[in-house]
mmCIF file of C-alpha atoms in Angstrom:
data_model
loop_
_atom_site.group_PDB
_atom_site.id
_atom_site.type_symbol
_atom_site.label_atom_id
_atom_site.label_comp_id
_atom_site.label_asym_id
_atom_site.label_seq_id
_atom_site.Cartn_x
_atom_site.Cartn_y
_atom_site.Cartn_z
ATOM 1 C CA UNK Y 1 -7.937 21.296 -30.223
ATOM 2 C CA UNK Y 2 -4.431 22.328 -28.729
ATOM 3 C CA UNK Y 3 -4.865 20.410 -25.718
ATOM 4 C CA UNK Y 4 -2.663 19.278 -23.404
ATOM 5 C CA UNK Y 5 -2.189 16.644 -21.009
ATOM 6 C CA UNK Y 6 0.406 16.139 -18.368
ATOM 7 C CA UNK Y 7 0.802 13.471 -16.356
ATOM 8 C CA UNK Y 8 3.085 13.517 -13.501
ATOM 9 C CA UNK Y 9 4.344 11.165 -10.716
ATOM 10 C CA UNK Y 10 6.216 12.210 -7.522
ATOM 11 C CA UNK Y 11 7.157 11.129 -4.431
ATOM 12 C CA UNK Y 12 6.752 13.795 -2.702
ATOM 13 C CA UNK Y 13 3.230 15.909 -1.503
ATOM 14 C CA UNK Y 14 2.103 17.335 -4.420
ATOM 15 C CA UNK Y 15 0.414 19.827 -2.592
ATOM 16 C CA UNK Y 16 3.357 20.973 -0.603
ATOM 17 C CA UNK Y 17 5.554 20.717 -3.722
ATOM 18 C CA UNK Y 18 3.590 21.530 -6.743
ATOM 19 C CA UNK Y 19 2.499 25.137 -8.043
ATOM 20 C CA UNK Y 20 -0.670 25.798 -6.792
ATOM 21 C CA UNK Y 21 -2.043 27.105 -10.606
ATOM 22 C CA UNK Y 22 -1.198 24.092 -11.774
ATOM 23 C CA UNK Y 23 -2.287 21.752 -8.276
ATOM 24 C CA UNK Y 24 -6.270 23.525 -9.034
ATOM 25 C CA UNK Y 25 -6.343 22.059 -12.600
ATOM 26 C CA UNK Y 26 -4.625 18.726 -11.782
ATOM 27 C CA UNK Y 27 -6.942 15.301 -10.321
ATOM 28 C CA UNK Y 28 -4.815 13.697 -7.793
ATOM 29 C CA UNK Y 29 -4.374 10.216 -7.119
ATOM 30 C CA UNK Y 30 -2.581 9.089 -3.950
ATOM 31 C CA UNK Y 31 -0.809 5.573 -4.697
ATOM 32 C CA UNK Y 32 -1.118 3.299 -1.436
ATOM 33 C CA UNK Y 33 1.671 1.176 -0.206
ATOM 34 C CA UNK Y 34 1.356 -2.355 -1.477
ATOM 35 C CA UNK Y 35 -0.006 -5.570 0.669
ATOM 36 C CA UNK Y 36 2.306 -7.929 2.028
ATOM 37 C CA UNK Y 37 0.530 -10.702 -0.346
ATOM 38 C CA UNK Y 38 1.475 -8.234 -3.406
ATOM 39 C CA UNK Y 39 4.364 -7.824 -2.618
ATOM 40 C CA UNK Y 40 4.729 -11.774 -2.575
ATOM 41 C CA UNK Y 41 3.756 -12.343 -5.317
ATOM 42 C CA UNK Y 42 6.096 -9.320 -6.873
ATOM 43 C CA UNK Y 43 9.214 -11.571 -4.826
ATOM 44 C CA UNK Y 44 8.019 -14.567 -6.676
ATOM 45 C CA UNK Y 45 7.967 -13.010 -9.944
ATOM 46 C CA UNK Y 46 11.798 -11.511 -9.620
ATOM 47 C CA UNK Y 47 12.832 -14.630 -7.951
ATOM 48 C CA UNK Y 48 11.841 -16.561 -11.237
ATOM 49 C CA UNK Y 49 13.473 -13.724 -13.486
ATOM 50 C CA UNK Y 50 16.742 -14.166 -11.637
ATOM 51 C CA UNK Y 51 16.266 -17.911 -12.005
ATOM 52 C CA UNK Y 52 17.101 -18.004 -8.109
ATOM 53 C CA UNK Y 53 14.994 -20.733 -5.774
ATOM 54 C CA UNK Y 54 13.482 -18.921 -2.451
ATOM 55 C CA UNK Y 55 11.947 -20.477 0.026
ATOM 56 C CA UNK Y 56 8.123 -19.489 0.593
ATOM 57 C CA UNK Y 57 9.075 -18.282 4.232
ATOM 58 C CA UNK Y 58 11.618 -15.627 2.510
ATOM 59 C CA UNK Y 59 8.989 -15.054 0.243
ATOM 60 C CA UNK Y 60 7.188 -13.988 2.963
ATOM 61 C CA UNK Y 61 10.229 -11.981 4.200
ATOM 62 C CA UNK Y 62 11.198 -9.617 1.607
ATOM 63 C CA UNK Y 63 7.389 -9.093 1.572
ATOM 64 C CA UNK Y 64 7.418 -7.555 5.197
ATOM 65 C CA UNK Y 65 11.018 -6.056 5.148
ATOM 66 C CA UNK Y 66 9.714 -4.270 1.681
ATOM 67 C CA UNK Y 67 7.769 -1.466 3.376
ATOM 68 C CA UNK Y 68 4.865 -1.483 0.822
ATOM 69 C CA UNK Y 69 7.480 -0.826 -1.732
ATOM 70 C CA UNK Y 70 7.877 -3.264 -5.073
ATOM 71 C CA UNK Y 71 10.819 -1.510 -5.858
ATOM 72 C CA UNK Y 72 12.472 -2.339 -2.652
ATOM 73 C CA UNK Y 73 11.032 -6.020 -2.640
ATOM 74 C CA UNK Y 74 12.950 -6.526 -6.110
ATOM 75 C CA UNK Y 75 16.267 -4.910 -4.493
ATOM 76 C CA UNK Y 76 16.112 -6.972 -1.515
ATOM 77 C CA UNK Y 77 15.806 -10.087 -3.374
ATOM 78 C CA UNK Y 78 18.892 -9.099 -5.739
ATOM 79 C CA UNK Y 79 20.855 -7.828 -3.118
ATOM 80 C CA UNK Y 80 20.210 -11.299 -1.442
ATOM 81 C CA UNK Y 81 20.955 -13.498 -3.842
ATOM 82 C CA UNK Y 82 24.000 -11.746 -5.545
ATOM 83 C CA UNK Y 83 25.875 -12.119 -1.602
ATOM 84 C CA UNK Y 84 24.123 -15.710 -1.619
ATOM 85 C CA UNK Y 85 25.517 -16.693 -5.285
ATOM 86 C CA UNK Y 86 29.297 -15.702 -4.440
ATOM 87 C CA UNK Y 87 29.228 -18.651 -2.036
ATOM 88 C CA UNK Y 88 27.492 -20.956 -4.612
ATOM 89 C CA UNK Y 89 24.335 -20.831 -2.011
ATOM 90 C CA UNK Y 90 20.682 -20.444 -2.137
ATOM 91 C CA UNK Y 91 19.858 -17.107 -0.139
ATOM 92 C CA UNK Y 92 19.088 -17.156 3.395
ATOM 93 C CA UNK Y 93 17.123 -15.279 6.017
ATOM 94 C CA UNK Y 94 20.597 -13.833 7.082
ATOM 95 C CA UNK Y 95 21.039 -12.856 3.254
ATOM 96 C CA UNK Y 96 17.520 -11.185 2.760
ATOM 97 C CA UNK Y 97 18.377 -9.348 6.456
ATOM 98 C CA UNK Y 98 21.392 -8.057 5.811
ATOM 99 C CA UNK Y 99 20.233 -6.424 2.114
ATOM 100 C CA UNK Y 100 16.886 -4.713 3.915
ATOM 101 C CA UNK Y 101 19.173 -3.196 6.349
ATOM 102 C CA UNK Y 102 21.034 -1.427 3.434
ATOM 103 C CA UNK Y 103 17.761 -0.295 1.546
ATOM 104 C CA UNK Y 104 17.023 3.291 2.013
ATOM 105 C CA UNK Y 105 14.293 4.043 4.896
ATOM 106 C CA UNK Y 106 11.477 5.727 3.371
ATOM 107 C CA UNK Y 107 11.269 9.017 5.595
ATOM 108 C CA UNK Y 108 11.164 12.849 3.835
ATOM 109 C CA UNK Y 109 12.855 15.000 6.698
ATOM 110 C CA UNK Y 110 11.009 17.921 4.722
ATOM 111 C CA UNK Y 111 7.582 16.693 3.740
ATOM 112 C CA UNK Y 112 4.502 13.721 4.473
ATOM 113 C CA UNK Y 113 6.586 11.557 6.944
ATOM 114 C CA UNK Y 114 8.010 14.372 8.734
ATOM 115 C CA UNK Y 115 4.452 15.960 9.142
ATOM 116 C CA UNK Y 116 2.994 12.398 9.381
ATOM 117 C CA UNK Y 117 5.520 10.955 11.663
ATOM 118 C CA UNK Y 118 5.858 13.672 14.457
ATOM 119 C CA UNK Y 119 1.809 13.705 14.588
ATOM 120 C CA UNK Y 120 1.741 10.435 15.605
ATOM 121 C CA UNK Y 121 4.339 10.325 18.030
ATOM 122 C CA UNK Y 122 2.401 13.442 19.793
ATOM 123 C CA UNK Y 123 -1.109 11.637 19.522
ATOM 124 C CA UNK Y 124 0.158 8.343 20.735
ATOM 125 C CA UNK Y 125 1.309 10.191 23.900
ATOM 126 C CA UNK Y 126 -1.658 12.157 23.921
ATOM 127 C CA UNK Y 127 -3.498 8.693 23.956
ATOM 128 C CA UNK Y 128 -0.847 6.912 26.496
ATOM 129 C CA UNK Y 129 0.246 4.404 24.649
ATOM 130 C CA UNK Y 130 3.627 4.187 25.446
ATOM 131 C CA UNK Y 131 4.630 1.214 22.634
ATOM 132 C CA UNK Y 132 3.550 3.214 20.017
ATOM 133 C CA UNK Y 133 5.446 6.221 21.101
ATOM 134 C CA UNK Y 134 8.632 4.530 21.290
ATOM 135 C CA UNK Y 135 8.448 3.321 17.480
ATOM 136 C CA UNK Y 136 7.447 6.290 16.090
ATOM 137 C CA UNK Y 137 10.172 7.575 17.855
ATOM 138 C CA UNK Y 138 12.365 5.028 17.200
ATOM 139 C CA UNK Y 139 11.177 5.762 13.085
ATOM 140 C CA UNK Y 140 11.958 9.677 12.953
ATOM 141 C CA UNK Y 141 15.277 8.890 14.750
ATOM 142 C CA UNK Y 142 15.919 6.103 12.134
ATOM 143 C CA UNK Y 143 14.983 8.324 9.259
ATOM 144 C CA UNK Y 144 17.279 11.585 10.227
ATOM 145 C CA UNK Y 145 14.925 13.301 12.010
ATOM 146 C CA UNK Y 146 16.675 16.103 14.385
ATOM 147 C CA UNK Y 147 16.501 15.363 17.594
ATOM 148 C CA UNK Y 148 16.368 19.116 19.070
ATOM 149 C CA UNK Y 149 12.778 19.170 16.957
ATOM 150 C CA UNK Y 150 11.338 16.331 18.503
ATOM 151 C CA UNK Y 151 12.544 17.310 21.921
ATOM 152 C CA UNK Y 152 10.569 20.666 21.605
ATOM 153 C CA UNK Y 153 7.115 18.666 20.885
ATOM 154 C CA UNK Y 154 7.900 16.966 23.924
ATOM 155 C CA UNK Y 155 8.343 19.970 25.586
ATOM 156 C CA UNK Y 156 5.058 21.583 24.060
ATOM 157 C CA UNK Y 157 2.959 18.085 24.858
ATOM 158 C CA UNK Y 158 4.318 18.283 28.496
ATOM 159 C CA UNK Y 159 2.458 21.476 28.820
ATOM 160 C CA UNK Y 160 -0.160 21.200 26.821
ATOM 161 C CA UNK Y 161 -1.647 17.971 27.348
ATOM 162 C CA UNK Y 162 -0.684 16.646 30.774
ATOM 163 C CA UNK Y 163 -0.129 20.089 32.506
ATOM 164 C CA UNK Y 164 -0.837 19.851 36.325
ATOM 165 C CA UNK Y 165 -1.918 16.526 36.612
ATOM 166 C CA UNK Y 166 1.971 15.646 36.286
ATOM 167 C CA UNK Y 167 3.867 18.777 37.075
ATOM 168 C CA UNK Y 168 6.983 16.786 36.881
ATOM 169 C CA UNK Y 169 6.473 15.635 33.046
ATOM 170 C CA UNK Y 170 7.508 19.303 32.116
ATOM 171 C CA UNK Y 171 10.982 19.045 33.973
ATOM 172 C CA UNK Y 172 11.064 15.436 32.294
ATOM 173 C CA UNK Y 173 10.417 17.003 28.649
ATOM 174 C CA UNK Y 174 13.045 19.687 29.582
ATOM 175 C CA UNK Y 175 15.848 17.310 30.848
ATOM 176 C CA UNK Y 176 15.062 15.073 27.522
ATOM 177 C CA UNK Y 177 16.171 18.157 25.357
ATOM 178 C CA UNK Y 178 18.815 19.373 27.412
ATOM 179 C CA UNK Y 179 20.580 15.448 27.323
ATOM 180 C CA UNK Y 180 20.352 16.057 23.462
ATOM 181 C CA UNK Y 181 22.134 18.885 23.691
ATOM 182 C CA UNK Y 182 24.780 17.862 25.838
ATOM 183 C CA UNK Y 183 24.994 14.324 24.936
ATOM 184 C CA UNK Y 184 24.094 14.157 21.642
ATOM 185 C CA UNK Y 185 23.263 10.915 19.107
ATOM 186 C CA UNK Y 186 23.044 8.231 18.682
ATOM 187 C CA UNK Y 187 22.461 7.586 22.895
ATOM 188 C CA UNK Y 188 20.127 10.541 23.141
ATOM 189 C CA UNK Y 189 18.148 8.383 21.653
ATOM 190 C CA UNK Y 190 17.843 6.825 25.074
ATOM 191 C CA UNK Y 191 16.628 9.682 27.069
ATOM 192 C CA UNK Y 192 14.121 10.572 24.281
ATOM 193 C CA UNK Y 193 12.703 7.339 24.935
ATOM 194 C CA UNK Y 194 12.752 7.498 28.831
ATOM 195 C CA UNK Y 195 11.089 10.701 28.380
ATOM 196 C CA UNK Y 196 8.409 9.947 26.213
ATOM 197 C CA UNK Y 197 7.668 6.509 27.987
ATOM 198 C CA UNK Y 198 6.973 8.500 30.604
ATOM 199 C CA UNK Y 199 4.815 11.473 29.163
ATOM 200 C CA UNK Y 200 2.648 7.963 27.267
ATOM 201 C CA UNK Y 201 2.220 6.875 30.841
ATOM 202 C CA UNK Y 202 1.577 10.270 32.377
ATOM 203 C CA UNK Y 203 -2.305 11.320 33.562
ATOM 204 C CA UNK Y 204 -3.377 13.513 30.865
ATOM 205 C CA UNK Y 205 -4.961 17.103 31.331
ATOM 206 C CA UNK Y 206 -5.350 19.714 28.681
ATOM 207 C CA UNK Y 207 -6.654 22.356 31.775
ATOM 208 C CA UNK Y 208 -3.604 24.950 31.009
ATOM 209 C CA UNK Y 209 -3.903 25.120 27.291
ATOM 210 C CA UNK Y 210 -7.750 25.635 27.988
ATOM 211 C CA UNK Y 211 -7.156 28.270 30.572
ATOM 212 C CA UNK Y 212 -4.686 30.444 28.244
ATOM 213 C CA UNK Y 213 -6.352 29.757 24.968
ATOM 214 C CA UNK Y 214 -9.785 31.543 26.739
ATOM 215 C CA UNK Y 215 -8.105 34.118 28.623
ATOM 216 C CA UNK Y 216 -6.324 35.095 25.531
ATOM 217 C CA UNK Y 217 -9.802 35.350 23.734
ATOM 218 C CA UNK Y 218 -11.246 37.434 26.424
ATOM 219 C CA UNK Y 219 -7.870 39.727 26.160
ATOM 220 C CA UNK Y 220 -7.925 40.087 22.657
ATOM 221 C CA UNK Y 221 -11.740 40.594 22.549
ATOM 222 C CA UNK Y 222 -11.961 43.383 25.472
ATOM 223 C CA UNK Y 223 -8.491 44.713 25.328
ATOM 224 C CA UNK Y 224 -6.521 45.254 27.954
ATOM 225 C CA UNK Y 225 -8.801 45.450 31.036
ATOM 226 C CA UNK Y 226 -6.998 47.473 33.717
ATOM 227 C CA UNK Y 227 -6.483 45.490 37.258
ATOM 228 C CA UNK Y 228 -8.478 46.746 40.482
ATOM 229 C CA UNK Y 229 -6.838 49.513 42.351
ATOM 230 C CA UNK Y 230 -5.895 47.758 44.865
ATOM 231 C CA UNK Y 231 -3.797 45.282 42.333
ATOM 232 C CA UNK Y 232 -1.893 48.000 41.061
ATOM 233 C CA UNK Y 233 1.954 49.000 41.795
ATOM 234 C CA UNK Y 234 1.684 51.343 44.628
ATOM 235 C CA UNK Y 235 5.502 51.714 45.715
ATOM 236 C CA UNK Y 236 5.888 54.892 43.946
ATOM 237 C CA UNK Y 237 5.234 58.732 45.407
ATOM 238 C CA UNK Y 238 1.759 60.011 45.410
ATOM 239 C CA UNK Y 239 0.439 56.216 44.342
ATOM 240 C CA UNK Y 240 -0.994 56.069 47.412
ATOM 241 C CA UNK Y 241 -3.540 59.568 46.611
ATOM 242 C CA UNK Y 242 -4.216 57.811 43.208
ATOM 243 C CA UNK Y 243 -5.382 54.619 45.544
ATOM 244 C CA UNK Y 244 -2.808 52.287 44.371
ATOM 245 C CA UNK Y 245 -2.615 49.525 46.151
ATOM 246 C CA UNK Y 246 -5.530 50.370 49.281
ATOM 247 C CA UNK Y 247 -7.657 47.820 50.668
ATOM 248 C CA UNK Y 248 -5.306 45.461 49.304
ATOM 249 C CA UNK Y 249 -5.613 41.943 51.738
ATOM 250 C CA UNK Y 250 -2.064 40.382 52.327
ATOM 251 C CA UNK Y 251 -3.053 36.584 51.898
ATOM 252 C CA UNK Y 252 -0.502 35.341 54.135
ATOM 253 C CA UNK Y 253 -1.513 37.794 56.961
ATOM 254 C CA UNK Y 254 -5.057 37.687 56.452
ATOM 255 C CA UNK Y 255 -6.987 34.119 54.658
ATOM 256 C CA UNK Y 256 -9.394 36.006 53.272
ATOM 257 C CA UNK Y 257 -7.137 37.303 50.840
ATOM 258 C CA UNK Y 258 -7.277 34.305 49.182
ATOM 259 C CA UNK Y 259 -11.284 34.393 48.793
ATOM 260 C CA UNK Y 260 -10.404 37.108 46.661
ATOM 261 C CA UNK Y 261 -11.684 37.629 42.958
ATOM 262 C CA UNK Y 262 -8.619 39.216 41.003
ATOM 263 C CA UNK Y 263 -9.943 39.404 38.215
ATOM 264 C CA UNK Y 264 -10.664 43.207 36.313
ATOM 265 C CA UNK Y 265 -13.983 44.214 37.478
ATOM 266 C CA UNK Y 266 -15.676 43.592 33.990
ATOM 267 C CA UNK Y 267 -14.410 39.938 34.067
ATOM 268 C CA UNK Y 268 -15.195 38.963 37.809
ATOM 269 C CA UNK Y 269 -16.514 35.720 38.105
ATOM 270 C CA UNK Y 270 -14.830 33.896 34.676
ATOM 271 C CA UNK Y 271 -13.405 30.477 35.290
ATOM 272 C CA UNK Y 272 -10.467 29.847 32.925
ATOM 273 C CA UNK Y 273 -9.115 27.271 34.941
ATOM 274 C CA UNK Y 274 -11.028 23.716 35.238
ATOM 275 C CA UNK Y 275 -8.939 21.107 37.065
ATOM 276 C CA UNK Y 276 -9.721 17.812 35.250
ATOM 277 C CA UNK Y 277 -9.498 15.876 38.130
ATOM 278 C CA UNK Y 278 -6.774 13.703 36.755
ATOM 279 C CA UNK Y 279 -3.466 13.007 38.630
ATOM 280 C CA UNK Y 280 -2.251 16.013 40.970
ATOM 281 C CA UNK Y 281 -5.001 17.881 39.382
ATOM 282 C CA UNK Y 282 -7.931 17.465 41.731
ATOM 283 C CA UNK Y 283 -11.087 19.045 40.754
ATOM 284 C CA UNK Y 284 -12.507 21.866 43.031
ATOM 285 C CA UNK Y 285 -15.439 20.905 44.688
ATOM 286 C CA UNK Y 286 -18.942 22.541 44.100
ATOM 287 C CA UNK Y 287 -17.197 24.546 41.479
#
């Protein structure tokens, strides 16, 4: 019938990585990490291959150190018990420690766990829970993630979803990515997590990125709306005759100025700006 069938395994995103011709014809399955009690079992199995005795609670061991991973269950456990036979010894926690620290960390710097990773360091800010900022953190960091990238979410989140109700979190956010700069790794690490302790713990606001998102709406749908006359630069000859700048209220001179709707005449009345009433941002009354 000159069919064809391919089948193909990767550990990468197929649907960053493969040709998108090919990704519309193709059924994807996504493998999931194995259990803990799998991976048991898997520890069991090699342990009996290798004809090496492990204790149930090492069992239990390379099952967590493992991350989901069979592959790096069965390493662990030969890694273990090759430093464990050269002294004639069964292996031992300290064996099945030291070989997890020496398997590879699971972390694509240019596909799922970068994507993955960094979106749930942001939301668990977003969320304030300062814990689980710090290990996702604490996982990008371990996995090669640049530092300078990170620091800029920070930066963005600062803004973005804490705003006014913590002014300062901004400046913190900005001194976490200058310290990278200037101090570099590994003990940036410690002013990333300073910083992003303190945007988890932060009151949260999303008031600014509402403002701009609708003014930029209203600019892009009406165009440029031209400011009232008496907004516009008047220091220049003949302004004056074009009524630049008259009946314009000095605020500082005169409170009324400050009762004053700004806005281009077509627009007068829009509220971009809702204080959430969170932290420093207090809500304006009967508004």
């Amino acid at each position: 019938e000159g069919l064809v069938t391919l089948i193909g395994a990767t550990t990468e995103n197929p649907y960053f990585e493969v040709n998108s011709a090919l990704l519309s014809r193709a059924q994807i399955y996504e493998l999931e990490p194995l259990s803990e009690q799998e991976l048991e079992e898997i520890a069991r199995r090699g342990a009996a291959a290798l004809g090496v005795e492990v204790p149930e609670e090492l069992v239990s061991l390379i099952a967590r150190r493992a991350g989901g991973d069979a592959r790096n269950a069965y390493n662990i456990l030969e890694l273990a018990s090759q430093t464990a036979a050269a002294r004639d010894q069964v292996p031992t926690e300290d064996d099945i420690e030291d070989a997890a620290r020496k398997r590879p960390l699971v972390y694509d710097k240019g596909g799922d766990a970068h994507y993955d990773f960094i979106s749930a360091f942001i939301k668990s800010m977003r969320g304030s829970d300062p814990d689980a900022s710090v290990y996702y953190l604490a996982a990008m960091l371990e996995g090669g993630e640049d530092p300078r990238f990170i620091a800029r979410r920070m930066i963005v989140l600062a803004s973005e979803d804490i705003g006014n109700a913590d002014p300062r979190a901004l400046e913190v956010a900005v001194a976490a990515a200058h310290a990278v700069e200037h101090v570099g790794l590994p003990e940036a690490r410690l002013n990333l997590s300073q910083a992003a302790i303190y945007l988890a713990r932060a009151p949260k606001s999303n008031a600014s990125y509402v403002a701009i998102k609708e003014a930029t709406r209203d600019v892009r749908e009406h165009g440029h709306l031209r400011p009232p006359d008496e907004l516009r630069d008047a220091h220049y000859y003949g302004a004056k005759k074009l009524g630049r700048g008259q009946d314009y209220i000095y605020p500082h001179s005169d409170p009324a100025g400050f009762d004053v709707d700004y806005l281009p005449e077509q627009l007068r009345g829009r509220k971009y700006y809702r204080p959430s009433g969170s932290g420093e941002e207090e809500a304006e009354n009967g508004n």
